[in-house]
């Protein structure tokens, strides 16, 4: 009888012990559930491309993608509602824009991992930032697929070794993509030469543009329409021949691997004079 009581006592202890472990594991699993607030459209798009939108609990007003339309808006890009972010209980807040010190302090004080990624200056930077997000969301396999597709992009014959000027904005001043930009990398990717690779920033002189006499203009429909109407540029080869490469705005505004790929495909199907 005493042996049975002792046996039952240890059985009860074992049940209590294993229930405790089970509850601890459940608690840990629920706490380890990734919850991301994105403070940049490019971060949100990277999460979409990695097929991990289920982890996204907050986004900016400008992250107006169908895949995340039901996700709470916490920011208009320049200002974000920090109280709303905290109420969403995110594990991570990720941005490709600088976060001010005060907000950074409050977020970290609430045990939120704040990932402030560098704003991409190259395609290499775009891939590096995507790798960080892929690691957080355990989507390395999807990342490998994206990189494999990107690595398969080859120079396009119709643009190879031709000079290109990227039209960002035109008028009283010229704005383009210099050598330290991912747009410059994109121009090199299609096999062309960026005439603005001799500058480090986004501004360009009219004299340089006239003297360089690019064979192609690349840009949005609006920007190319604007520059082609400037009489001072009427003898530039790109305008005389109407050699225009229309590009998807996303490649400028939202730098992601998927957008680079889709922009490449978009211009590869354009007919050139």
Short mmCIF file of C-alpha atoms in Angstrom, two decimals:
data_model
loop_
_atom_site.label_atom_id
_atom_site.label_comp_id
_atom_site.label_asym_id
_atom_site.label_seq_id
_atom_site.Cartn_x
_atom_site.Cartn_y
_atom_site.Cartn_z
CA UNK A 1 0.00 0.00 0.00
CA UNK A 2 2.81 2.38 0.94
CA UNK A 3 4.63 1.51 -2.30
CA UNK A 4 1.48 2.39 -4.30
CA UNK A 5 1.16 5.73 -2.51
CA UNK A 6 4.83 6.53 -3.17
CA UNK A 7 4.41 5.49 -6.82
CA UNK A 8 1.31 7.68 -7.24
CA UNK A 9 3.12 10.58 -5.55
CA UNK A 10 5.93 10.41 -8.09
CA UNK A 11 3.44 10.06 -10.95
CA UNK A 12 1.70 13.27 -9.83
CA UNK A 13 5.04 15.05 -9.52
CA UNK A 14 5.98 13.92 -13.02
CA UNK A 15 2.66 15.18 -14.45
CA UNK A 16 3.10 18.56 -12.74
CA UNK A 17 6.70 18.78 -13.97
CA UNK A 18 5.93 17.99 -17.61
CA UNK A 19 2.89 20.28 -17.62
CA UNK A 20 5.16 23.05 -16.38
CA UNK A 21 7.63 22.41 -19.19
CA UNK A 22 4.81 22.30 -21.73
CA UNK A 23 3.36 25.59 -20.50
CA UNK A 24 6.81 27.15 -20.51
CA UNK A 25 7.35 26.05 -24.12
CA UNK A 26 3.96 27.42 -25.15
CA UNK A 27 4.74 30.73 -23.50
CA UNK A 28 8.13 30.88 -25.20
CA UNK A 29 6.59 30.01 -28.58
CA UNK A 30 3.98 32.75 -28.28
CA UNK A 31 6.60 35.24 -27.16
CA UNK A 32 8.88 34.28 -30.05
CA UNK A 33 6.18 35.01 -32.63
CA UNK A 34 7.66 37.61 -34.94
CA UNK A 35 5.67 40.85 -35.11
CA UNK A 36 7.12 43.52 -37.39
CA UNK A 37 6.33 47.19 -37.78
CA UNK A 38 7.75 48.57 -41.02
CA UNK A 39 8.59 52.27 -41.20
CA UNK A 40 9.65 52.21 -44.87
CA UNK A 41 7.77 51.19 -48.03
CA UNK A 42 10.94 49.42 -49.21
CA UNK A 43 11.01 47.31 -46.02
CA UNK A 44 7.34 46.40 -46.46
CA UNK A 45 7.95 45.44 -50.12
CA UNK A 46 10.90 43.28 -49.12
CA UNK A 47 8.68 41.44 -46.62
CA UNK A 48 6.09 40.92 -49.36
CA UNK A 49 8.73 39.57 -51.74
CA UNK A 50 9.89 37.15 -49.03
CA UNK A 51 6.29 35.90 -48.60
CA UNK A 52 6.19 36.82 -44.90
CA UNK A 53 3.36 39.35 -44.69
CA UNK A 54 1.83 37.37 -41.80
CA UNK A 55 4.57 38.85 -39.61
CA UNK A 56 3.67 42.44 -40.48
CA UNK A 57 1.50 44.23 -37.88
CA UNK A 58 2.25 47.88 -38.74
CA UNK A 59 3.16 49.88 -41.84
CA UNK A 60 3.40 53.39 -43.28
CA UNK A 61 0.60 55.18 -45.12
CA UNK A 62 2.66 54.85 -48.31
CA UNK A 63 2.91 51.05 -48.05
CA UNK A 64 -0.29 50.83 -50.09
CA UNK A 65 0.21 47.33 -51.44
CA UNK A 66 -2.77 45.00 -51.79
CA UNK A 67 -0.99 42.31 -49.79
CA UNK A 68 -0.89 44.50 -46.66
CA UNK A 69 -3.94 46.75 -47.04
CA UNK A 70 -5.44 45.38 -43.80
CA UNK A 71 -2.30 46.03 -41.75
CA UNK A 72 -2.48 48.94 -39.28
CA UNK A 73 -1.02 52.26 -40.43
CA UNK A 74 1.38 53.74 -37.88
CA UNK A 75 3.31 56.28 -39.94
CA UNK A 76 3.17 58.77 -42.79
CA UNK A 77 6.87 58.09 -43.47
CA UNK A 78 8.24 61.23 -41.81
CA UNK A 79 6.20 61.02 -38.58
CA UNK A 80 5.06 57.89 -36.80
CA UNK A 81 2.68 57.23 -33.94
CA UNK A 82 4.95 55.70 -31.33
CA UNK A 83 2.09 55.00 -28.89
CA UNK A 84 0.25 53.02 -31.56
CA UNK A 85 3.42 51.10 -32.39
CA UNK A 86 3.88 50.08 -28.76
CA UNK A 87 0.23 48.97 -28.50
CA UNK A 88 0.81 46.59 -31.42
CA UNK A 89 3.44 44.75 -29.31
CA UNK A 90 5.98 44.35 -32.11
CA UNK A 91 9.10 42.28 -31.66
CA UNK A 92 10.83 44.33 -34.36
CA UNK A 93 10.60 47.82 -35.82
CA UNK A 94 12.46 48.01 -39.13
CA UNK A 95 13.29 51.09 -41.19
CA UNK A 96 15.53 52.09 -44.08
CA UNK A 97 15.36 55.70 -42.91
CA UNK A 98 16.99 57.20 -39.80
CA UNK A 99 14.96 57.02 -36.56
CA UNK A 100 15.33 59.94 -34.16
CA UNK A 101 17.12 59.32 -30.85
CA UNK A 102 14.07 59.99 -28.65
CA UNK A 103 11.88 57.47 -30.49
CA UNK A 104 14.74 55.00 -30.58
CA UNK A 105 15.09 55.25 -26.80
CA UNK A 106 11.34 54.77 -26.17
CA UNK A 107 11.10 51.77 -28.48
CA UNK A 108 14.11 50.05 -26.95
CA UNK A 109 12.83 50.83 -23.45
CA UNK A 110 9.73 48.80 -24.39
CA UNK A 111 11.95 45.83 -25.30
CA UNK A 112 11.43 46.28 -29.04
CA UNK A 113 14.23 45.34 -31.40
CA UNK A 114 14.86 48.38 -33.59
CA UNK A 115 16.57 47.60 -36.91
CA UNK A 116 17.66 50.82 -38.62
CA UNK A 117 19.01 49.72 -41.98
CA UNK A 118 21.23 51.90 -44.13
CA UNK A 119 19.44 53.59 -47.02
CA UNK A 120 20.63 51.58 -50.07
CA UNK A 121 23.25 53.25 -52.25
CA UNK A 122 23.85 50.19 -54.40
CA UNK A 123 22.19 46.97 -55.47
CA UNK A 124 24.62 45.24 -53.13
CA UNK A 125 23.11 47.29 -50.28
CA UNK A 126 19.59 46.28 -51.36
CA UNK A 127 20.56 42.61 -51.20
CA UNK A 128 22.32 43.06 -47.83
CA UNK A 129 19.24 44.69 -46.28
CA UNK A 130 17.02 41.95 -47.68
CA UNK A 131 19.32 39.33 -46.15
CA UNK A 132 18.83 40.89 -42.70
CA UNK A 133 15.03 40.83 -43.07
CA UNK A 134 15.16 37.27 -44.43
CA UNK A 135 17.12 36.18 -41.37
CA UNK A 136 14.58 37.78 -39.01
CA UNK A 137 11.65 36.16 -40.83
CA UNK A 138 13.38 32.82 -41.51
CA UNK A 139 12.85 33.18 -45.24
CA UNK A 140 16.36 32.40 -46.49
CA UNK A 141 15.06 29.95 -49.10
CA UNK A 142 12.86 32.59 -50.72
CA UNK A 143 15.80 35.00 -50.65
CA UNK A 144 17.94 32.44 -52.50
CA UNK A 145 15.27 32.24 -55.21
CA UNK A 146 15.24 36.03 -55.62
CA UNK A 147 19.04 36.24 -55.78
CA UNK A 148 19.20 33.36 -58.27
CA UNK A 149 16.75 35.18 -60.56
CA UNK A 150 18.67 38.44 -60.15
CA UNK A 151 21.99 36.76 -60.96
CA UNK A 152 20.43 35.45 -64.16
CA UNK A 153 19.92 38.96 -65.55
CA UNK A 154 22.29 39.69 -68.43
CA UNK A 155 23.17 42.89 -70.33
CA UNK A 156 20.54 43.80 -72.91
CA UNK A 157 21.86 43.94 -76.47
CA UNK A 158 19.88 47.05 -77.42
CA UNK A 159 21.59 49.08 -74.66
CA UNK A 160 25.05 47.49 -74.41
CA UNK A 161 27.82 50.09 -74.45
CA UNK A 162 25.37 52.90 -75.22
CA UNK A 163 25.42 56.08 -73.14
CA UNK A 164 22.44 56.74 -70.87
CA UNK A 165 21.31 59.73 -68.84
CA UNK A 166 18.87 59.02 -66.03
CA UNK A 167 16.28 61.81 -65.82
CA UNK A 168 15.21 62.27 -62.23
CA UNK A 169 14.06 65.88 -62.54
CA UNK A 170 14.72 68.60 -65.07
CA UNK A 171 14.14 72.31 -65.43
CA UNK A 172 16.13 75.09 -63.78
CA UNK A 173 18.49 72.38 -62.50
CA UNK A 174 19.28 68.83 -63.53
CA UNK A 175 18.95 65.90 -61.13
CA UNK A 176 20.16 62.44 -61.99
CA UNK A 177 21.77 59.34 -60.47
CA UNK A 178 25.51 59.61 -59.91
CA UNK A 179 27.96 56.76 -59.46
CA UNK A 180 27.19 56.07 -55.79
CA UNK A 181 23.57 55.09 -56.43
CA UNK A 182 21.73 51.86 -57.11
CA UNK A 183 20.35 53.48 -60.30
CA UNK A 184 23.91 53.62 -61.58
CA UNK A 185 24.21 49.90 -60.80
CA UNK A 186 20.96 49.26 -62.67
CA UNK A 187 22.24 51.10 -65.76
CA UNK A 188 25.40 48.98 -65.63
CA UNK A 189 23.26 45.88 -65.17
CA UNK A 190 21.53 46.36 -68.52
CA UNK A 191 24.94 46.87 -70.18
CA UNK A 192 24.75 50.64 -70.69
CA UNK A 193 27.06 53.46 -69.58
CA UNK A 194 25.84 56.10 -67.14
CA UNK A 195 27.12 59.50 -68.31
CA UNK A 196 26.67 60.79 -64.74
CA UNK A 197 29.09 58.25 -63.28
CA UNK A 198 31.56 61.12 -62.98
CA UNK A 199 29.59 62.68 -60.09
CA UNK A 200 28.93 61.42 -56.57
CA UNK A 201 25.52 62.90 -55.91
CA UNK A 202 22.12 63.51 -57.50
CA UNK A 203 22.77 66.87 -59.17
CA UNK A 204 24.22 67.37 -62.64
CA UNK A 205 25.18 70.42 -64.65
CA UNK A 206 23.49 71.34 -67.93
CA UNK A 207 26.94 71.78 -69.50
CA UNK A 208 27.93 68.22 -68.62
CA UNK A 209 24.70 66.93 -70.09
CA UNK A 210 25.12 68.85 -73.36
CA UNK A 211 28.77 67.85 -73.75
CA UNK A 212 28.09 64.21 -72.93
CA UNK A 213 25.34 64.02 -75.57
CA UNK A 214 23.75 60.78 -74.30
CA UNK A 215 22.26 58.30 -76.77
CA UNK A 216 19.42 57.39 -74.40
CA UNK A 217 17.31 59.06 -71.73
CA UNK A 218 16.02 56.80 -68.95
CA UNK A 219 13.28 57.80 -66.54
CA UNK A 220 9.57 57.99 -65.85
CA UNK A 221 7.16 59.05 -68.57
CA UNK A 222 6.70 62.40 -66.81
CA UNK A 223 10.41 63.19 -66.37
CA UNK A 224 11.31 62.30 -69.96
CA UNK A 225 8.39 64.34 -71.27
CA UNK A 226 9.66 67.35 -69.29
CA UNK A 227 13.27 67.18 -70.44
CA UNK A 228 12.38 66.54 -74.08
CA UNK A 229 10.54 69.89 -74.18
CA UNK A 230 13.59 71.94 -73.17
CA UNK A 231 14.77 73.71 -76.33
CA UNK A 232 18.35 73.88 -75.07
CA UNK A 233 18.54 70.09 -75.36
CA UNK A 234 16.93 69.67 -78.79
CA UNK A 235 20.18 68.54 -80.45
CA UNK A 236 20.97 65.84 -77.90
CA UNK A 237 21.01 62.46 -79.65
CA UNK A 238 18.50 60.90 -77.23
CA UNK A 239 15.93 63.58 -78.06
CA UNK A 240 16.63 63.74 -81.81
CA UNK A 241 16.28 59.96 -82.09
CA UNK A 242 13.57 59.73 -79.43
CA UNK A 243 15.55 57.03 -77.68
CA UNK A 244 13.69 56.86 -74.40
CA UNK A 245 13.88 54.07 -71.84
CA UNK A 246 10.79 54.24 -69.67
CA UNK A 247 11.32 52.82 -66.24
CA UNK A 248 8.99 51.72 -63.47
CA UNK A 249 8.93 54.37 -60.70
CA UNK A 250 9.40 51.60 -58.10
CA UNK A 251 13.04 51.10 -59.08
CA UNK A 252 13.69 54.63 -57.86
CA UNK A 253 11.23 54.95 -55.00
CA UNK A 254 11.21 51.44 -53.55
CA UNK A 255 14.57 49.67 -53.90
CA UNK A 256 14.08 45.91 -53.62
CA UNK A 257 15.45 42.88 -55.44
CA UNK A 258 12.02 42.14 -56.92
CA UNK A 259 11.61 45.68 -58.21
CA UNK A 260 15.04 45.59 -59.86
CA UNK A 261 14.05 42.34 -61.59
CA UNK A 262 10.62 43.61 -62.69
CA UNK A 263 12.10 46.88 -63.97
CA UNK A 264 14.70 44.94 -65.95
CA UNK A 265 11.95 42.84 -67.54
CA UNK A 266 9.86 45.94 -68.18
CA UNK A 267 12.51 47.75 -70.19
CA UNK A 268 13.73 44.58 -71.96
CA UNK A 269 10.42 44.48 -73.84
CA UNK A 270 10.56 48.10 -75.00
CA UNK A 271 11.15 48.81 -78.68
CA UNK A 272 14.01 51.21 -79.33
CA UNK A 273 14.34 53.35 -82.47
#
